Coordinates of C-alpha atoms and ligand atoms in Angstrom, one line a residue:
X1 CA 0.0 0.0 0.0
X2 CA 1.4 3.4 -1.0
X3 CA 1.7 6.3 1.5
X4 CA -1.6 8.3 1.4
X5 CA -1.1 12.0 0.6
X6 CA -4.6 13.1 1.6
X7 CA -6.7 11.9 4.5
X8 CA -8.5 8.9 3.1
X9 CA -12.2 8.8 3.2
X10 CA -13.7 6.5 5.8
X11 CA -11.3 7.5 8.5
X12 CA -12.7 8.3 11.9
X13 CA -11.8 10.6 14.8
X14 CA -9.8 9.0 17.5
X15 CA -11.5 7.7 20.6
X16 CA -10.4 10.1 23.4
X17 CA -9.5 9.8 27.1
X18 CA -10.7 13.0 28.8
X19 CA -8.5 15.2 31.0
X20 CA -10.2 14.2 34.3
X21 CA -9.3 10.5 33.6
X22 CA -5.8 11.2 32.4
X23 CA -4.3 13.5 35.0
X24 CA -5.0 11.8 38.3
X25 CA -3.5 8.5 37.1
X26 CA -0.4 10.3 35.7
X27 CA 0.2 12.2 38.8
X28 CA -0.2 9.1 41.1
X29 CA 1.8 6.5 39.2
X30 CA 2.7 7.6 35.7
X31 CA 4.2 4.3 34.5
X32 CA 1.1 2.3 35.5
X33 CA -1.2 5.0 34.1
X34 CA 0.6 4.9 30.7
X35 CA 0.3 1.1 30.5
X36 CA -3.4 1.5 31.5
X37 CA -4.0 3.8 28.5
X38 CA -2.4 1.2 26.3
X39 CA -4.7 -1.4 27.6
X40 CA -7.7 0.9 27.1
X41 CA -6.7 1.6 23.5
X42 CA -7.2 -2.1 22.8
X43 CA -5.4 -2.0 19.5
X44 CA -6.6 1.4 18.4
X45 CA -4.9 4.8 18.1
X46 CA -6.5 6.9 20.8
X47 CA -6.1 10.4 22.0
X48 CA -5.2 11.7 25.4
X49 CA -6.6 15.0 26.5
X50 CA -4.1 16.9 28.6
X51 CA -5.6 20.4 28.4
X52 CA -4.5 22.1 25.2
X53 CA -2.0 19.3 24.5
X54 CA -3.7 16.3 22.9
X55 CA -1.3 13.7 21.8
X56 CA -2.3 10.5 20.0
X57 CA -1.2 7.3 21.8
X58 CA 0.2 4.7 19.4
X59 CA 0.5 1.3 21.1
X60 CA -0.2 -1.4 18.5
X61 CA 2.9 -3.0 17.1
X62 CA 1.8 -2.6 13.5
X63 CA 1.1 1.1 14.1
X64 CA 4.4 1.6 15.9
X65 CA 6.2 0.1 12.9
X66 CA 4.4 2.6 10.6
X67 CA 5.3 5.5 12.7
X68 CA 8.9 4.7 13.5
X69 CA 9.9 3.0 10.3
X70 CA 7.6 2.5 7.3
X71 CA 6.2 6.1 7.2
X72 CA 9.0 7.8 9.1
X73 CA 8.7 10.9 6.8
X74 CA 5.1 11.4 7.8
X75 CA 6.0 11.1 11.5
X76 CA 9.2 13.1 12.2
X77 CA 11.1 13.0 15.4
X78 CA 10.4 16.2 17.2
X79 CA 13.6 17.9 18.3
X80 CA 11.4 20.7 19.8
X81 CA 8.3 18.7 20.4
X82 CA 6.4 19.1 23.6
X83 CA 7.8 16.1 25.5
X84 CA 11.5 16.3 25.0
X85 CA 11.6 20.1 24.5
X86 CA 13.1 20.6 28.0
X87 CA 15.9 18.2 27.2
X88 CA 16.4 19.9 23.8
X89 CA 17.8 22.8 25.9
X90 CA 20.6 20.5 27.1
X91 CA 21.4 18.6 23.9
X92 CA 20.9 21.3 21.3
X93 CA 20.7 20.4 17.7
X94 CA 22.5 17.2 16.7
X95 CA 22.2 13.4 17.0
X96 CA 19.2 13.5 19.3
X97 CA 17.4 16.0 17.1
X98 CA 15.9 15.7 13.6
X99 CA 16.3 17.0 10.1
X100 CA 19.5 17.7 8.2
X101 CA 21.6 18.5 11.2
X102 CA 20.6 15.2 12.8
X103 CA 21.3 13.4 9.5
X104 CA 24.9 14.8 9.4
X105 CA 25.5 13.6 13.0
X106 CA 24.1 10.2 12.3
X107 CA 26.2 9.7 9.2
X108 CA 29.4 10.8 11.1
X109 CA 28.8 8.8 14.2
X110 CA 27.3 5.6 12.8
X111 CA 30.7 4.0 11.7
X112 CA 31.8 4.0 15.3
X113 CA 29.0 1.5 16.2
X114 CA 29.1 -1.1 13.5
X115 CA 29.2 -4.7 14.7
X116 CA 32.8 -5.0 13.6
X117 CA 33.9 -1.9 15.3
X118 CA 32.1 -2.9 18.6
X119 CA 33.8 -6.4 18.4
X120 CA 37.2 -4.6 18.1
X121 CA 36.5 -2.7 21.3
X122 CA 35.6 -5.7 23.3
X123 CA 39.0 -7.0 24.4
X124 CA 40.0 -3.6 25.9
X125 CA 36.6 -3.2 27.4
X126 CA 36.7 -6.6 29.0
X127 CA 39.9 -5.6 30.7
X128 CA 38.7 -2.2 31.9
X129 CA 35.5 -3.7 33.3
X130 CA 37.4 -6.5 35.1
X131 CA 39.6 -3.9 36.8
X132 CA 36.7 -1.6 37.7
X133 CA 34.7 -4.5 39.1
X134 CA 37.7 -5.7 41.2
X135 CA 37.5 -2.5 43.2
X136 CA 34.4 -4.0 44.9
X137 CA 36.8 -6.4 46.6
X138 CA 37.3 -3.9 49.3
X139 CA 33.6 -3.4 50.4
X140 CA 33.1 -7.1 49.9
X141 CA 36.0 -7.9 52.4
X142 CA 34.7 -5.2 54.8
X143 CA 31.2 -6.6 54.6
X144 CA 30.0 -3.1 53.6
X145 CA 26.9 -2.9 51.3
X146 CA 27.3 -1.0 48.1
X147 CA 24.9 1.3 46.2
X148 CA 24.6 -0.5 42.9
X149 CA 23.6 2.5 40.8
X150 CA 26.8 4.4 42.0
X151 CA 29.0 1.3 41.5
X152 CA 27.6 0.7 38.0
X153 CA 28.1 4.4 37.2
X154 CA 31.7 4.0 38.1
X155 CA 32.2 0.8 36.1
X156 CA 30.3 2.1 33.0
X157 CA 32.1 5.4 33.0
X158 CA 35.5 3.8 33.2
X159 CA 34.7 1.4 30.3
X160 CA 33.0 4.0 28.1
X161 CA 35.3 6.9 28.6
X162 CA 38.2 4.7 27.6
X163 CA 36.6 2.8 24.7
X164 CA 34.6 5.7 23.1
X165 CA 36.2 8.9 24.4
X166 CA 39.9 7.8 24.4
X167 CA 40.1 8.9 28.1
X168 CA 39.8 12.6 27.0
X169 CA 37.1 12.8 29.7
X170 CA 38.4 11.6 33.1
X171 CA 36.3 9.2 35.2
X172 CA 35.8 11.8 38.0
X173 CA 34.6 14.3 35.4
X174 CA 32.3 11.7 33.8
X175 CA 30.9 11.0 37.3
X176 CA 30.3 14.8 37.8
X177 CA 28.6 14.9 34.5
X178 CA 26.4 12.0 35.5
X179 CA 25.5 13.7 38.7
X180 CA 24.4 16.8 36.7
X181 CA 22.5 14.5 34.3
X182 CA 20.8 13.0 37.4
X183 CA 19.8 16.5 38.5
X184 CA 18.5 17.2 35.0
X185 CA 16.6 13.9 34.7
X186 CA 14.7 14.8 37.9
X187 CA 14.3 18.5 37.3
X188 CA 12.5 18.0 34.0
X189 CA 9.8 15.8 35.6
X190 CA 7.4 18.8 36.2
X191 CA 7.8 19.8 32.6
X192 CA 7.4 16.2 31.3
X193 CA 4.2 15.8 33.3
X194 CA 2.8 19.2 32.3
X195 CA 4.2 19.3 28.7
X196 CA 1.9 22.1 27.6
X197 CA 3.4 24.6 30.0
X198 CA 5.1 27.3 28.0
X199 CA 8.9 27.7 28.4
X200 CA 8.5 31.3 29.6
X201 CA 6.5 30.1 32.6
X202 CA 8.9 29.4 35.5
X203 CA 8.4 25.8 36.8
X204 CA 9.9 23.9 39.8
X205 CA 13.2 22.4 38.7
X206 CA 14.1 25.1 36.2
X207 CA 17.0 26.6 38.2
X208 CA 18.4 23.1 39.0
X209 CA 18.2 22.4 35.3
X210 CA 20.1 25.5 34.3
X211 CA 22.8 25.0 36.9
X212 CA 23.3 21.4 35.8
X213 CA 23.6 22.4 32.1
X214 CA 26.2 25.0 33.1
X215 CA 28.2 22.4 35.1
X216 CA 28.2 20.0 32.1
X217 CA 29.4 22.7 29.8
X218 CA 32.1 23.8 32.1
X219 CA 33.5 20.3 32.0
X220 CA 32.9 19.4 28.4
X221 CA 33.4 22.6 26.4
X222 CA 37.2 22.9 27.3
X223 CA 37.7 19.2 26.5
X224 CA 35.9 19.6 23.2
X225 CA 38.1 22.6 22.3
X226 CA 41.3 20.9 23.3
X227 CA 40.5 17.8 21.3
X228 CA 40.4 19.8 18.1
X229 CA 44.2 19.9 17.9
X230 CA 44.6 16.2 18.1
X231 CA 41.5 15.2 16.1
X232 CA 43.5 14.1 13.1
X233 CA 44.6 10.8 14.6
X234 CA 41.9 9.8 17.0
X235 CA 39.0 7.4 16.4
X236 CA 37.1 8.4 19.5
X237 CA 33.8 10.2 19.4
X238 CA 35.1 13.7 19.8
X239 CA 37.9 13.4 17.3
X240 CA 35.4 11.7 14.8
X241 CA 33.1 14.7 15.2
X242 CA 35.8 17.2 14.6
X243 CA 36.8 15.3 11.4
X244 CA 33.2 15.0 10.3
X245 CA 31.7 17.0 7.4
X246 CA 28.2 18.3 6.8
X247 CA 26.3 17.2 3.7
X248 CA 27.8 20.1 1.8
X249 CA 31.4 19.4 2.9
X250 CA 31.8 21.8 5.8
X251 CA 33.4 20.9 9.1
X252 CA 31.1 21.0 12.2
X253 CA 31.4 24.1 14.3
X254 CA 32.2 24.0 18.0
X255 CA 28.6 24.2 19.0
X256 CA 27.7 21.1 17.0
X257 CA 30.7 19.2 18.3
X258 CA 29.6 20.2 21.9
X259 CA 26.0 19.2 21.3
X260 CA 26.9 15.7 20.0
X261 CA 29.5 15.2 22.7
X262 CA 27.0 16.1 25.5
X263 CA 24.4 13.8 23.8
X264 CA 26.8 10.9 23.4
X265 CA 28.0 11.1 27.0
X266 CA 24.4 11.0 28.1
X267 CA 23.3 8.1 26.0
X268 CA 26.4 5.9 26.6
X269 CA 26.2 6.1 30.4
X270 CA 22.8 6.8 31.9
X271 CA 21.1 4.1 29.8
X272 CA 23.2 1.1 30.6
X273 CA 23.5 2.0 34.3
X274 CA 19.8 2.3 34.8
X275 CA 18.9 -0.9 32.9
X276 CA 21.3 -2.9 35.0
X277 CA 20.1 -1.5 38.3
X278 CA 16.8 -3.5 37.9
X279 CA 18.6 -6.8 37.5
X280 CA 19.5 -7.3 41.2
X281 CA 16.1 -6.9 42.7
X282 CA 14.6 -9.3 40.1
X283 CA 17.3 -11.9 40.9
X284 CA 16.3 -11.6 44.5
X285 CA 12.6 -12.0 43.7
X286 CA 13.2 -15.0 41.4
X287 CA 15.8 -17.3 42.9
X288 CA 15.4 -19.9 40.1
X289 CA 16.3 -17.3 37.5
X290 CA 19.2 -16.2 39.6
X291 CA 20.4 -19.9 39.9
X292 CA 20.2 -20.4 36.2
X293 CA 22.1 -17.2 35.4
X294 CA 24.8 -18.1 37.9
X295 CA 25.0 -21.7 36.5
X296 CA 25.5 -20.4 32.9
X297 CA 28.2 -17.9 34.0
X298 CA 30.0 -20.5 36.1
X299 CA 29.9 -23.0 33.2
X300 CA 31.0 -20.6 30.5
X301 CA 33.5 -18.4 32.3
X302 CA 34.7 -20.9 34.9
X303 CA 37.8 -19.5 36.6
X304 CA 38.9 -17.5 33.6
X305 CA 39.0 -13.7 33.2
X306 CA 35.8 -12.8 31.3
X307 CA 36.7 -12.1 27.7
X308 CA 35.0 -11.4 24.4
X309 CA 35.2 -15.2 23.5
X310 CA 32.7 -16.0 26.3
X311 CA 30.0 -13.6 25.2
X312 CA 28.4 -15.6 22.4
X313 CA 27.9 -18.5 24.8
X314 CA 26.2 -16.4 27.5
X315 CA 22.8 -17.1 25.9
X316 CA 20.6 -17.1 29.0
X317 CA 22.3 -14.0 30.3
X318 CA 21.4 -12.3 27.0
X319 CA 17.8 -13.4 27.5
X320 CA 17.9 -11.9 31.0
X321 CA 19.1 -8.6 29.4
X322 CA 16.3 -8.7 26.9
X323 CA 13.7 -9.2 29.6
X324 CA 15.2 -6.3 31.5
X325 CA 14.9 -3.9 28.6
X326 CA 11.3 -5.2 28.0
X327 CA 10.2 -4.2 31.4
X328 CA 12.5 -1.2 31.7
X329 CA 13.1 0.3 28.3
X330 CA 15.0 3.4 29.5
X331 CA 14.2 5.3 26.3
X332 CA 10.5 4.9 27.3
X333 CA 9.0 7.6 25.2
X334 CA 9.6 8.2 21.5
X335 CA 7.4 11.2 20.5
X336 CA 6.8 12.0 16.8
X337 CA 5.1 14.8 15.0
X338 CA 2.8 14.4 12.0
X339 CA 4.4 16.3 9.1
X340 CA 1.1 16.4 7.2
X341 CA -2.5 15.4 7.7
X342 CA -2.8 11.7 7.3
X343 CA -4.3 8.7 9.0
X344 CA -3.1 5.8 11.1
X345 CA -5.0 2.7 11.9
X346 CA -8.1 4.3 10.3
X347 CA -7.8 7.3 12.6
X348 CA -7.4 10.8 11.3
X349 CA -4.2 12.6 12.3
X350 CA -3.9 16.3 11.6
X351 CA -0.6 18.0 10.5
X352 CA 1.5 19.0 13.5
X353 CA -0.2 16.6 16.0
X354 CA 2.1 14.8 18.5
X355 CA 2.1 11.0 18.5
X356 CA 3.4 9.2 21.5
X357 CA 5.1 5.8 20.9
X358 CA 6.3 4.1 24.0
X359 CA 8.1 0.8 24.4
X360 CA 7.2 0.9 28.1
X361 CA 3.5 0.7 27.1
X362 CA 3.6 -1.8 24.2
X363 CA 6.0 -4.1 26.0
X364 CA 3.8 -4.3 29.1
X365 CA 0.4 -4.8 27.3
X366 CA -1.5 -8.1 28.0
X367 CA -2.6 -8.1 24.3
X368 CA 1.0 -8.9 23.3
X369 CA 2.6 -10.4 26.4
X370 CA 1.4 -13.2 28.6
X371 CA 1.5 -12.1 32.2
X372 CA 3.4 -9.0 31.2
X373 CA 4.3 -7.9 34.7
X374 CA 6.2 -11.1 35.5
X375 CA 10.0 -11.1 35.0
X376 CA 10.5 -14.1 32.7
X377 CA 13.6 -14.3 30.5
X378 CA 12.1 -17.5 28.8
X379 CA 10.0 -15.2 26.6
X380 CA 13.2 -14.5 24.7
X381 CA 14.0 -18.2 23.9
X382 CA 14.7 -18.0 20.2
X383 CA 11.6 -20.0 19.1
X384 CA 9.3 -17.8 21.2
X385 CA 10.9 -14.6 20.1
X386 CA 10.5 -15.5 16.4
X387 CA 6.8 -15.7 16.6
X388 CA 6.4 -12.2 17.9
X389 CA 5.7 -9.0 15.9
X390 CA 9.0 -7.1 15.4
X391 CA 7.4 -4.0 17.0
X392 CA 5.9 -5.7 20.1
X393 CA 9.5 -5.4 21.4
X394 CA 11.3 -2.2 20.5
X395 CA 13.4 -1.1 23.4
X396 CA 15.9 0.5 21.0
X397 CA 13.3 2.1 18.8
X398 CA 13.4 1.4 15.1
X399 CA 13.7 3.0 11.6
X400 CA 16.0 5.9 10.9
X401 CA 16.4 6.9 14.6
X402 CA 17.1 3.3 15.8
X403 CA 19.5 3.4 18.7
X404 CA 23.1 3.3 17.5
X405 CA 24.3 1.7 20.7
X406 CA 22.2 -1.5 20.8
X407 CA 24.9 -3.9 20.0
X408 CA 27.4 -2.2 22.2
X409 CA 24.9 -2.2 25.1
X410 CA 24.4 -6.0 25.0
X411 CA 28.2 -6.7 24.8
X412 CA 29.0 -4.3 27.5
X413 CA 26.2 -5.4 29.8
X414 CA 27.2 -9.1 29.3
X415 CA 30.8 -8.2 30.4
X416 CA 29.6 -6.4 33.5
X417 CA 27.1 -9.0 34.6
X418 CA 29.5 -11.9 33.9
X419 CA 32.3 -10.1 35.8
X420 CA 30.2 -9.4 38.8
X421 CA 28.7 -12.8 39.0
X422 CA 31.9 -14.7 38.5
X423 CA 33.6 -12.8 41.2
X424 CA 30.9 -12.3 43.9
X425 CA 27.7 -13.5 45.2
X426 CA 25.4 -10.6 45.4
X427 CA 22.4 -10.2 47.7
X428 CA 20.0 -7.3 47.6
X429 CA 19.1 -5.6 50.8
X430 CA 15.7 -4.2 51.4
X431 CA 12.4 -4.4 49.6
X432 CA 12.2 -6.5 46.5
X433 CA 11.6 -4.6 43.3
X434 CA 11.5 -0.8 43.5
X435 CA 8.7 1.1 41.7
X436 CA 9.5 2.6 38.4
X437 CA 10.2 6.3 38.5
X438 CA 9.7 8.1 35.3
X439 CA 12.3 10.7 34.6
X440 CA 14.3 11.4 31.4
X441 CA 15.1 7.7 31.7
X442 CA 13.4 5.0 33.7
X443 CA 15.0 4.6 37.1
X444 CA 14.4 2.7 40.3
X445 CA 12.4 4.7 42.8
X446 CA 14.6 3.8 45.6
X447 CA 18.3 2.9 46.2
X448 CA 19.5 -0.6 45.3
X449 CA 21.8 -1.7 48.0
X450 CA 23.8 -4.9 47.6
X451 CA 25.9 -7.1 49.8
X452 CA 28.8 -8.8 48.2
X453 CA 30.7 -11.9 49.0
X454 CA 33.8 -12.5 47.1
X455 CA 34.0 -16.0 45.7
X456 CA 37.0 -15.7 43.4
X457 CA 40.1 -13.5 43.1
X458 CA 40.7 -12.2 39.6
X459 CA 42.5 -14.7 37.5
X460 CA 46.0 -13.7 36.3
X461 CA 46.0 -11.9 33.0
Ligands
HEM501 C1 26.1 2.0 24.8 C2 24.9 2.5 24.9 C3 24.1 3.3 24.0 C4 24.5 4.1 23.0 C5 25.9 4.4 22.4 C6 23.2 4.7 22.4 C7 23.2 5.6 21.3 C8 22.0 6.1 20.8 C9 21.9 7.2 19.8 C10 23.2 7.9 19.2 C11 20.7 7.4 19.6 C12 20.1 8.4 18.6 C13 19.9 7.8 17.3 C14 19.3 8.7 16.2 O1 18.3 9.4 16.5 O2 19.7 8.7 15.1 C15 19.9 6.5 20.3 C16 18.5 6.4 20.3 C17 17.8 5.5 21.1 N1 18.3 4.7 22.1 FE1 20.2 4.4 22.5 N2 22.2 4.2 23.1 C18 22.6 3.3 24.0 C19 21.9 2.6 24.9 C20 20.6 2.5 24.9 C21 19.8 1.6 25.8 C22 20.4 0.7 26.8 C23 18.5 1.8 25.4 C24 17.2 1.2 25.9 C25 17.2 0.1 26.6 C26 18.4 2.8 24.3 C27 17.3 3.2 23.7 C28 17.2 4.1 22.6 C29 16.0 4.4 21.9 C30 14.6 4.0 22.3 C31 16.4 5.4 20.9 C32 15.5 6.0 19.9 C33 14.8 7.2 20.3 C34 13.8 7.7 19.2 O3 13.5 7.0 18.2 O4 13.3 8.8 19.3 N3 19.7 3.2 24.0 N4 20.7 5.7 21.1

């Protein structure tokens, strides 16, 4: 079927969920409310009334595929759309935006993330992760519980700053940036929840947001400037950006290199750290899954140092990661804007309307997932995964804006989990699975404290 250029006859208006039914749920438990709207949509495109902001909610896999991939020109990513507009003030125009500027950034950065390139990074990354994990020996010996979000931040920053940023950004600076990102992720919540509030209207969190952006710029802008002189021989992200050219052959200016550096630091750190934080509470809740995971890692890794050669055999571990990004797709909202009047699933969509596509919703809908709230990696056994619609599971998006880091994420996360579980036995303290807190990424609503018992010293290199 060709792409329709006028609204076809026979289309209907979307069923709507009125304001008084939308707002209370969103305020109480936004994640649950969103999934509830998906269930109510029951396969249709529906419309949420949020005052003057009336986005369409797209939850059916076939519709998701049309929006993200098949008809991506009709449904553009909105750099300045209502939802991510507050974050646009941090990232500026570039890889997280849209249009020709995004296209330049995508073309320049993509070669850094091919499967072959990621494979080539793995030996070094395995070593860095092993070293960073080994620093947990000390609290393990002292019997001191650790805050797993903080420890994962340290491990991920060490691995990523070396592999992708050639250590141009030090780990302490990366951790300071992460703290500022944390402040940003939380300070934008009021604006995410009231997306129709104009930017001139002061909102709680605005000052924190501005201070955090300033802090990130104070760290990164001098590093970006300095990197220019040595860009000719580096293959890290900042050097690659400096060497990049726009479609008409011009070098990127400092603003654009800054924007993409800030964006890439955010997407390479925050995402992985937050996904992995959910693993430990789920292992506590499901001892049989924990035992199977442990058995696989013991069998595959044994007493060795974890290396790239182990990763293809960590099949169950990979299924566990899939199940984590099903329940906790950190990029939980992928808003799009209709570039012209059109229709979707028989429903009329006017030019300029916002469409909300959310893996959090679709991946937790009972229409598509049996007992969706249960943590069950078996869903990702190859034979079961094959029978599923490609867009029933899209934690990394799809189409032209598909996540560049998907392959890297799985490899890096396998290394981290295998290192941790081959070296320690980990026990979560406190309540089982924290509630989901919706911020710029999905994060646990409470701290994840772990007790560690060392079972194996690091094998000699
Ligand atoms: C090493 C880690 C990662 C890197 C380097 C990375 C990189 C990126 C980049 C550069 C984009 C923008 C692509 C574009 O618009 O052209 C992107 C988009 C995206 N990423 Fe990642 N990412 C990483 C981890 C993750 C993780 C762990 C998740 C979720 C589980 C995730 C989910 C997404 C989603 C959903 C989008 C698409 C957003 C949209 O379509 O509007 N990413 N990622």
